[in-house]
Short mmCIF file of C-alpha atoms in Angstrom, two decimals:
data_model
loop_
_atom_site.label_atom_id
_atom_site.label_comp_id
_atom_site.label_asym_id
_atom_site.label_seq_id
_atom_site.Cartn_x
_atom_site.Cartn_y
_atom_site.Cartn_z
CA ILE B 1 136.19 87.57 95.47
CA VAL B 2 138.41 90.43 94.26
CA HIS B 3 136.87 92.52 91.50
CA PRO B 4 136.91 96.28 90.85
CA ARG B 5 133.10 96.36 90.76
CA VAL B 6 132.62 94.40 94.00
CA PRO B 7 133.05 96.48 97.18
CA ALA B 8 135.54 94.72 99.44
CA GLY B 9 135.95 94.73 103.16
CA ILE B 10 133.58 94.91 106.08
CA ALA B 11 130.27 96.63 105.41
CA GLU B 12 129.70 99.93 107.16
CA LEU B 13 126.92 99.82 109.76
CA ILE B 14 124.97 103.09 109.51
CA CYS B 15 123.39 104.30 112.74
CA ASP B 16 123.32 108.01 111.94
CA ASP B 17 120.96 110.01 109.72
CA GLU B 18 123.66 112.26 108.25
CA VAL B 19 125.85 109.30 107.29
CA LEU B 20 122.83 107.67 105.70
CA GLN B 21 122.05 110.79 103.68
CA ARG B 22 125.61 110.88 102.36
CA PHE B 23 125.37 107.29 101.16
CA LEU B 24 121.99 107.91 99.50
CA LEU B 25 123.50 110.87 97.64
CA HIS B 26 126.36 108.61 96.50
CA ALA B 27 123.84 106.02 95.20
CA ARG B 28 121.85 108.70 93.36
CA GLU B 29 124.99 110.01 91.69
CA LEU B 30 125.81 106.53 90.37
CA GLY B 31 122.20 105.95 89.33
CA VAL B 32 122.10 102.27 90.30
CA PHE B 33 122.29 100.37 93.59
CA ALA B 34 121.33 97.05 95.19
CA PHE B 35 118.66 96.78 97.88
CA ASP B 36 117.59 94.13 100.37
CA THR B 37 116.08 93.93 103.84
CA GLU B 38 116.04 91.53 106.73
CA PHE B 39 112.61 91.43 108.31
CA ILE B 40 110.26 89.50 110.56
CA GLY B 41 107.04 88.69 108.76
CA GLU B 42 105.48 85.83 110.69
CA VAL B 43 104.18 87.58 113.80
CA ALA B 44 102.46 90.69 112.44
CA TYR B 45 100.22 91.82 109.60
CA PHE B 46 102.92 94.22 108.43
CA PRO B 47 106.47 92.78 108.34
CA LYS B 48 108.93 94.49 110.67
CA THR B 49 112.08 95.76 108.97
CA CYS B 50 115.09 94.84 111.11
CA LEU B 51 117.97 95.76 108.77
CA VAL B 52 118.37 97.43 105.37
CA GLN B 53 121.23 96.43 103.06
CA LEU B 54 122.39 98.79 100.30
CA ALA B 55 125.28 98.47 97.86
CA THR B 56 126.77 100.18 94.86
CA SER B 57 129.74 98.96 92.84
CA GLU B 58 131.90 100.95 95.25
CA ARG B 59 130.32 100.67 98.70
CA VAL B 60 128.17 98.32 100.79
CA VAL B 61 126.36 99.55 103.88
CA LEU B 62 123.90 98.21 106.45
CA VAL B 63 121.29 100.56 107.89
CA ASP B 64 120.04 99.88 111.42
CA PRO B 65 116.35 100.95 111.67
CA THR B 66 116.62 101.01 115.46
CA GLN B 67 119.21 103.79 115.28
CA VAL B 68 118.33 106.04 112.33
CA SER B 69 115.32 108.25 112.92
CA ASP B 70 113.55 107.76 109.57
CA LEU B 71 113.87 105.25 106.74
CA ARG B 72 111.69 107.26 104.38
CA PRO B 73 114.72 108.65 102.46
CA VAL B 74 115.73 105.04 101.73
CA TRP B 75 112.24 104.17 100.49
CA GLU B 76 112.22 107.30 98.29
CA LEU B 77 115.50 106.20 96.71
CA VAL B 78 114.11 102.71 96.03
CA ALA B 79 111.02 104.21 94.39
CA ASP B 80 112.90 106.85 92.36
CA PRO B 81 112.28 106.22 88.64
CA LYS B 82 115.61 107.91 87.80
CA VAL B 83 117.60 105.34 89.79
CA THR B 84 117.83 101.61 89.03
CA THR B 85 117.16 99.43 92.07
CA ILE B 86 118.57 95.88 91.89
CA VAL B 87 117.00 93.16 94.02
CA HIS B 88 117.06 89.38 94.30
CA ALA B 89 113.60 87.88 94.95
CA GLY B 90 112.67 91.33 96.20
CA ALA B 91 108.86 91.33 96.31
CA SER B 92 108.59 91.16 100.10
CA ASP B 93 111.37 93.73 100.60
CA LEU B 94 109.28 96.35 98.79
CA SER B 95 106.37 96.17 101.22
CA PRO B 96 107.57 99.01 103.51
CA VAL B 97 108.27 101.20 100.46
CA ARG B 98 104.67 100.89 99.31
CA ARG B 99 103.26 101.53 102.79
CA ALA B 100 105.44 104.58 103.42
CA LEU B 101 104.96 106.26 100.03
CA ASN B 102 101.54 104.91 99.02
CA ARG B 103 102.76 104.28 95.48
CA GLU B 104 104.52 101.66 93.44
CA PRO B 105 108.32 101.69 93.30
CA GLU B 106 109.69 102.07 89.77
CA ASN B 107 112.78 101.17 87.73
CA LEU B 108 113.36 97.83 89.44
CA ILE B 109 115.22 94.79 88.21
CA ASP B 110 115.09 91.41 89.90
CA VAL B 111 118.20 89.42 88.98
CA GLN B 112 116.44 86.18 89.90
CA VAL B 113 113.88 86.87 87.18
CA ALA B 114 116.48 88.09 84.69
CA ALA B 115 118.63 84.99 85.19
CA GLY B 116 115.66 82.81 84.26
CA LEU B 117 115.69 84.42 80.81
CA VAL B 118 119.31 83.44 80.10
CA GLY B 119 119.17 79.74 80.85
CA MET B 120 119.06 79.50 84.64
CA PRO B 121 116.20 77.78 86.50
CA TYR B 122 113.58 79.95 88.18
CA PRO B 123 113.74 80.58 91.05
CA SER B 124 117.51 80.40 91.57
CA SER B 125 119.16 81.24 94.88
CA LEU B 126 121.63 84.09 95.20
CA ALA B 127 124.40 81.53 95.78
CA LYS B 128 123.63 79.92 92.42
CA LEU B 129 123.71 83.29 90.66
CA VAL B 130 127.05 84.16 92.27
CA ASP B 131 128.43 80.80 91.19
CA ARG B 132 127.07 81.12 87.62
CA PHE B 133 128.23 84.67 86.94
CA LEU B 134 131.21 85.12 89.27
CA SER B 135 132.46 81.52 89.70
CA PHE B 136 132.50 82.03 93.44
CA ALA B 137 130.99 79.90 96.21
CA LEU B 138 128.97 82.16 98.48
CA PRO B 139 129.31 81.06 102.12
CA LYS B 140 126.15 79.83 103.79
CA GLY B 141 124.79 82.11 106.44
CA HIS B 142 121.87 83.13 108.61
CA THR B 143 118.84 82.26 106.48
CA PHE B 144 116.80 81.89 109.67
CA THR B 145 118.00 84.12 112.45
CA ASP B 146 116.70 86.65 114.95
CA TRP B 147 117.30 89.88 113.06
CA ASP B 148 115.38 91.76 115.73
CA ALA B 149 118.03 91.05 118.38
CA ARG B 150 120.74 93.57 119.21
CA PRO B 151 123.65 93.71 118.95
CA LEU B 152 123.96 91.91 115.63
CA THR B 153 126.95 89.60 115.41
CA ALA B 154 129.82 90.05 112.98
CA SER B 155 128.68 86.88 111.23
CA GLN B 156 125.16 88.24 110.79
CA LEU B 157 126.46 91.52 109.41
CA HIS B 158 128.74 89.73 106.95
CA TYR B 159 125.90 87.53 105.74
CA ALA B 160 123.57 90.51 105.34
CA ALA B 161 126.18 92.46 103.38
CA ASP B 162 126.73 89.57 100.98
CA ASP B 163 123.03 89.70 100.08
CA VAL B 164 123.72 92.91 98.13
CA ARG B 165 127.49 93.07 97.69
CA TYR B 166 127.56 91.15 94.38
CA LEU B 167 124.28 92.33 92.85
CA PRO B 168 125.59 95.37 90.90
CA LEU B 169 128.20 93.26 89.09
CA ILE B 170 125.77 90.38 88.49
CA TRP B 171 123.30 92.83 86.96
CA ASP B 172 126.01 94.30 84.72
CA LEU B 173 126.78 90.83 83.37
CA LEU B 174 123.13 89.85 83.11
CA ALA B 175 122.17 93.06 81.30
CA ALA B 176 124.88 92.50 78.70
CA GLU B 177 123.72 88.93 78.10
CA LEU B 178 120.08 89.96 77.91
CA ALA B 179 120.90 92.74 75.46
CA VAL B 180 122.69 90.30 73.14
CA LYS B 181 119.64 88.01 73.22
CA GLY B 182 117.20 90.89 72.79
CA ARG B 183 115.52 90.09 76.11
CA LEU B 184 116.27 93.12 78.26
CA GLY B 185 112.73 94.43 77.83
CA TRP B 186 111.37 91.00 78.76
CA ALA B 187 113.33 91.04 82.01
CA LEU B 188 112.03 94.49 82.95
CA GLN B 189 108.42 93.53 82.17
CA GLU B 190 108.58 90.24 84.06
CA THR B 191 110.22 91.98 87.00
CA ARG B 192 107.29 94.39 87.22
CA SER B 193 104.90 91.46 87.16
CA ARG B 194 106.77 89.34 89.70
CA LEU B 195 107.35 92.23 92.11
CA ASP B 196 103.67 92.98 92.48
CA ASP B 197 102.79 93.43 96.13
CA PRO B 198 102.74 89.94 97.73
CA HIS B 199 100.82 91.42 100.66
CA HIS B 200 98.01 92.61 98.41
CA PHE B 201 94.93 91.02 99.93
CA ASP B 202 93.41 88.49 97.54
CA VAL B 203 90.11 87.79 99.25
CA ARG B 204 89.09 85.01 96.87
CA SER B 205 92.31 83.17 97.51
CA HIS B 206 91.64 83.40 101.25
CA MET B 207 88.09 82.17 100.72
CA ARG B 208 89.27 79.15 98.71
CA ARG B 209 91.77 78.19 101.38
CA ALA B 210 89.25 78.66 104.18
CA SER B 211 86.56 76.57 102.47
CA ARG B 212 89.02 73.64 102.15
CA GLY B 213 87.01 72.16 99.29
CA TYR B 214 83.69 72.13 101.15
CA ASP B 215 80.63 72.24 98.91
CA LEU B 216 79.15 75.64 99.80
CA ASP B 217 76.18 77.11 97.99
CA ALA B 218 76.28 80.59 96.46
CA GLU B 219 74.95 82.36 99.57
CA GLN B 220 77.39 80.56 101.86
CA GLU B 221 80.31 81.40 99.57
CA ARG B 222 79.23 85.04 99.56
CA LEU B 223 79.14 85.04 103.36
CA LEU B 224 82.55 83.38 103.62
CA LEU B 225 83.94 85.97 101.21
CA ALA B 226 82.54 88.78 103.39
CA LEU B 227 83.95 87.16 106.54
CA CYS B 228 87.40 86.93 104.93
CA ASN B 229 87.21 90.67 104.21
CA ALA B 230 86.16 91.31 107.81
CA ARG B 231 89.05 89.18 109.09
CA ASP B 232 91.47 91.20 106.97
CA GLU B 233 90.12 94.42 108.47
CA ILE B 234 90.56 92.94 111.96
CA ALA B 235 94.07 91.67 111.19
CA GLN B 236 95.15 95.10 109.99
CA SER B 237 93.74 96.86 113.02
CA GLU B 238 95.40 94.37 115.37
CA ASN B 239 98.61 94.14 113.25
CA MET B 240 98.37 90.36 113.45
CA PRO B 241 98.58 87.61 110.81
CA HIS B 242 95.22 86.42 109.50
CA ARG B 243 95.66 82.98 111.04
CA SER B 244 96.15 84.54 114.49
CA THR B 245 92.96 86.58 114.37
CA ILE B 246 90.39 84.00 113.25
CA PRO B 247 91.43 80.50 112.10
CA ASP B 248 90.02 79.25 108.80
CA ALA B 249 88.10 76.48 110.55
CA ALA B 250 86.37 79.04 112.78
CA LEU B 251 85.34 81.09 109.72
CA VAL B 252 83.74 78.02 108.15
CA GLU B 253 81.95 77.24 111.42
CA ILE B 254 80.55 80.79 111.49
CA VAL B 255 79.16 80.20 107.99
CA ARG B 256 77.69 76.84 109.03
CA SER B 257 76.09 77.84 112.33
CA ARG B 258 75.41 81.57 111.80
CA PRO B 259 75.87 82.66 115.45
CA ASP B 260 73.62 85.55 116.44
CA SER B 261 75.39 86.87 119.54
CA ARG B 262 78.83 87.50 120.99
CA GLN B 263 78.29 84.53 123.31
CA ALA B 264 77.60 82.25 120.35
CA LEU B 265 80.65 83.59 118.52
CA ALA B 266 82.87 83.00 121.56
CA ALA B 267 81.56 79.43 121.86
CA ILE B 268 82.97 78.50 118.42
CA ARG B 269 85.98 76.22 118.75
CA GLY B 270 89.22 78.07 118.03
CA MET B 271 87.59 81.51 118.09
CA PRO B 272 89.84 83.87 120.12
CA ARG B 273 87.76 85.54 122.83
CA PRO B 274 89.71 88.85 122.72
CA ILE B 275 88.85 89.12 119.00
CA VAL B 276 85.17 88.54 119.80
CA ALA B 277 85.33 91.15 122.55
CA ARG B 278 86.89 93.81 120.31
CA HIS B 279 85.40 92.95 116.93
CA GLY B 280 82.25 90.94 117.58
CA ASP B 281 80.03 93.73 116.25
CA LEU B 282 81.82 93.69 112.88
CA LEU B 283 81.35 89.93 112.57
CA LEU B 284 77.68 90.02 113.58
CA THR B 285 77.01 92.88 111.17
CA THR B 286 78.68 90.88 108.40
CA LEU B 287 76.33 87.98 109.17
CA GLU B 288 73.30 90.25 109.10
CA LYS B 289 74.25 91.69 105.72
CA ASN B 290 74.86 88.29 104.13
CA PRO B 291 71.87 86.00 104.78
CA SER B 292 72.30 82.27 104.26
CA ALA B 293 70.88 79.07 105.71
CA THR B 294 72.55 77.14 108.51
CA ALA B 295 73.90 73.69 107.67
CA GLU B 296 74.33 70.42 109.53
CA TRP B 297 77.76 70.23 107.99
CA PHE B 298 79.41 70.68 104.61
CA THR B 299 80.28 67.81 102.31
CA VAL B 300 83.57 67.94 100.44
CA ARG B 301 83.16 69.00 96.83
CA ARG B 302 84.44 66.38 94.46
CA ARG B 303 87.05 67.65 92.04
CA ARG B 304 85.80 67.55 88.48
CA GLU B 305 87.62 64.90 86.48
CA ASP B 306 88.72 66.03 83.07
CA ALA B 307 87.81 63.93 80.08
CA PRO B 308 90.72 62.04 78.46
CA ALA B 309 90.74 64.48 75.54
CA MET B 310 91.06 67.43 77.93
CA ARG B 311 93.90 65.79 79.87
CA SER B 312 95.69 65.05 76.61
CA ARG B 313 95.35 68.68 75.52
CA ILE B 314 96.75 69.99 78.80
CA ASP B 315 99.62 67.49 78.68
CA ALA B 316 100.41 68.57 75.11
CA MET B 317 100.45 72.24 76.10
CA LEU B 318 102.74 71.46 79.02
CA ALA B 319 105.08 69.49 76.80
CA GLU B 320 105.18 72.30 74.23
CA ALA B 321 105.99 74.83 76.97
CA GLN B 322 108.83 72.60 78.18
CA TRP B 323 110.20 72.15 74.67
CA LEU B 324 110.09 75.88 73.98
CA ALA B 325 111.74 76.63 77.32
CA GLU B 326 114.59 74.24 76.67
CA SER B 327 115.09 75.29 73.06
CA GLN B 328 115.22 79.02 73.89
CA GLY B 329 117.03 78.79 77.22
CA ILE B 330 114.22 80.25 79.33
CA ALA B 331 113.12 78.87 82.69
CA VAL B 332 109.83 77.09 82.12
CA ALA B 333 108.46 78.40 85.43
CA LEU B 334 108.62 81.93 83.96
CA ILE B 335 106.50 80.87 80.99
CA THR B 336 103.45 79.24 82.52
CA THR B 337 102.17 76.82 85.15
CA ARG B 338 100.09 73.69 84.89
CA ALA B 339 97.29 75.39 86.83
CA SER B 340 97.09 78.30 84.40
CA LEU B 341 97.03 75.94 81.42
CA GLU B 342 94.28 73.88 83.05
CA ARG B 343 92.19 77.00 83.64
CA HIS B 344 92.70 78.14 80.07
CA ALA B 345 91.82 74.76 78.57
CA ARG B 346 88.66 74.47 80.65
CA ALA B 347 87.65 78.04 79.83
CA LEU B 348 88.02 77.25 76.13
CA LEU B 349 85.81 74.18 76.53
CA ASP B 350 83.13 76.01 78.52
CA ALA B 351 83.16 78.96 76.10
CA ALA B 352 82.82 76.66 73.10
CA GLU B 353 79.72 75.10 74.64
CA ARG B 354 78.21 78.59 75.08
CA GLY B 355 79.33 79.84 71.69
CA GLU B 356 81.59 82.47 73.29
CA SER B 357 85.24 83.41 72.89
CA VAL B 358 88.08 83.38 75.43
CA PRO B 359 91.07 85.75 75.51
CA PRO B 360 94.30 84.13 74.32
CA LEU B 361 96.70 82.57 76.79
CA PHE B 362 99.08 85.54 76.52
CA ALA B 363 97.96 89.17 76.22
CA SER B 364 99.05 91.27 73.26
CA ASP B 365 101.62 93.18 75.35
CA ASP B 366 103.02 90.08 77.11
CA TRP B 367 106.65 89.24 76.29
CA ARG B 368 105.63 85.59 76.07
CA LEU B 369 103.55 86.31 72.99
CA GLU B 370 106.60 87.84 71.32
CA ALA B 371 108.71 84.86 72.37
CA PHE B 372 106.34 81.97 71.64
CA GLY B 373 103.32 83.27 69.74
CA ASP B 374 100.40 80.88 70.11
CA ALA B 375 102.56 77.74 69.98
CA ILE B 376 101.61 76.62 73.48
CA GLU B 377 97.88 76.94 72.78
CA HIS B 378 98.34 75.05 69.50
CA PRO B 379 101.17 72.61 70.26
CA THR B 380 103.05 70.94 67.42
CA PRO B 381 102.77 67.13 67.34
CA ARG B 382 106.24 65.68 67.84
CA PRO B 383 107.20 62.09 67.02
CA GLN B 384 109.53 61.76 69.98
CA SER B 385 108.30 61.94 73.56
CA THR B 386 108.78 65.35 75.15
CA PRO B 387 109.65 65.51 78.86
CA THR B 388 107.03 66.97 81.13
CA ILE B 389 107.65 69.98 83.33
CA PRO B 390 109.52 68.98 86.49
CA GLN B 391 107.35 69.21 89.58
CA ASP B 392 109.69 71.68 91.28
CA ALA B 393 109.40 74.03 88.31
CA VAL B 394 105.64 74.38 88.65
CA GLN B 395 104.76 77.41 90.72
CA PRO B 396 101.65 77.26 92.93
CA ASP B 397 98.73 79.57 92.25
CA ASP B 398 98.43 80.94 95.74
CA SER B 399 101.19 82.92 97.41
CA ALA B 400 103.61 81.02 99.60
CA PRO B 401 103.92 81.97 103.27
CA LEU B 402 105.85 85.15 103.80
CA THR B 403 109.55 84.44 104.17
CA ASP B 404 112.64 86.53 103.92
CA ALA B 405 114.59 85.85 100.76
#
């Protein structure tokens, strides 16, 4: 594509600190730039950054972390509140920024989120955004490739550059459209929400996945929660994924059998012996601090069936969300999920039985309240049938496995 705000030509591969500093100064002077990384996130607790892509409306560069001595100046630019950082599905790319600076990056905009507020589905690929805003078919490239290998091929470098090359222009066009619709503030707020650290350790989520629906009592759940925390501590110290330190099934077996020695821990099926050797004391101490009874085995907890009236209420809320999304040109997946509506409806029922109140579906400072008010909580009866939310638009509660966008 030929456009004055799209840098043309082959991206410059930066392998020198002074050259990098000159580009960062250029980006600061313009006050806005695009940012992406290629990383490996499946084999370690902390993803390994293999390449950094940066672009302004004038230049596109690729920074090789194996050649420059320090990426901290890049992370400081990304986190600078005086400079706008443009990303596409950028949550995972911000992980090294947080680790290096120990603070949240500011002044970010995710064009994937912003596009969902002007009629595009969420999430939309970069290729779909390029097609929608620039009428250009982005060539397919190296979605899954060994970015850790050197030297990188010309094809890899071209693909990596295209991840950021078009973002400044796309954001210009998106910002203008959002401003006309009065939704620029919504895009910034939703970006902040969606770019929360995906590597933040949610221990309860890990506990739910590990329990696999088994019917644990309160003491057993408390022990499993403590073991998930201990596994996270071990995974960090070993720089390994959680699943590679102690499998979920082994955690549940520890809860069931309550081993009282390193030998008993090592005898558990699937329990890595090197982990027992290095971290057995932590696991045994966790067991001592969280008493619970042993169990022959755990039965599977039956999922509570909602009464017909409850199912009808949830379906009506879903239908209202879909209708509002279509009528206002907002991706329904940005508005709510079936799981969140189910939780809200059940909380309302439980609170009513106790004579208590429940916070509204949307907080007072949530852009959704400005956009929809309480219409989803109190759906309008409609004579015609309203389509339900497509399955692929419903986002899961728990985080998906770490992948490079």
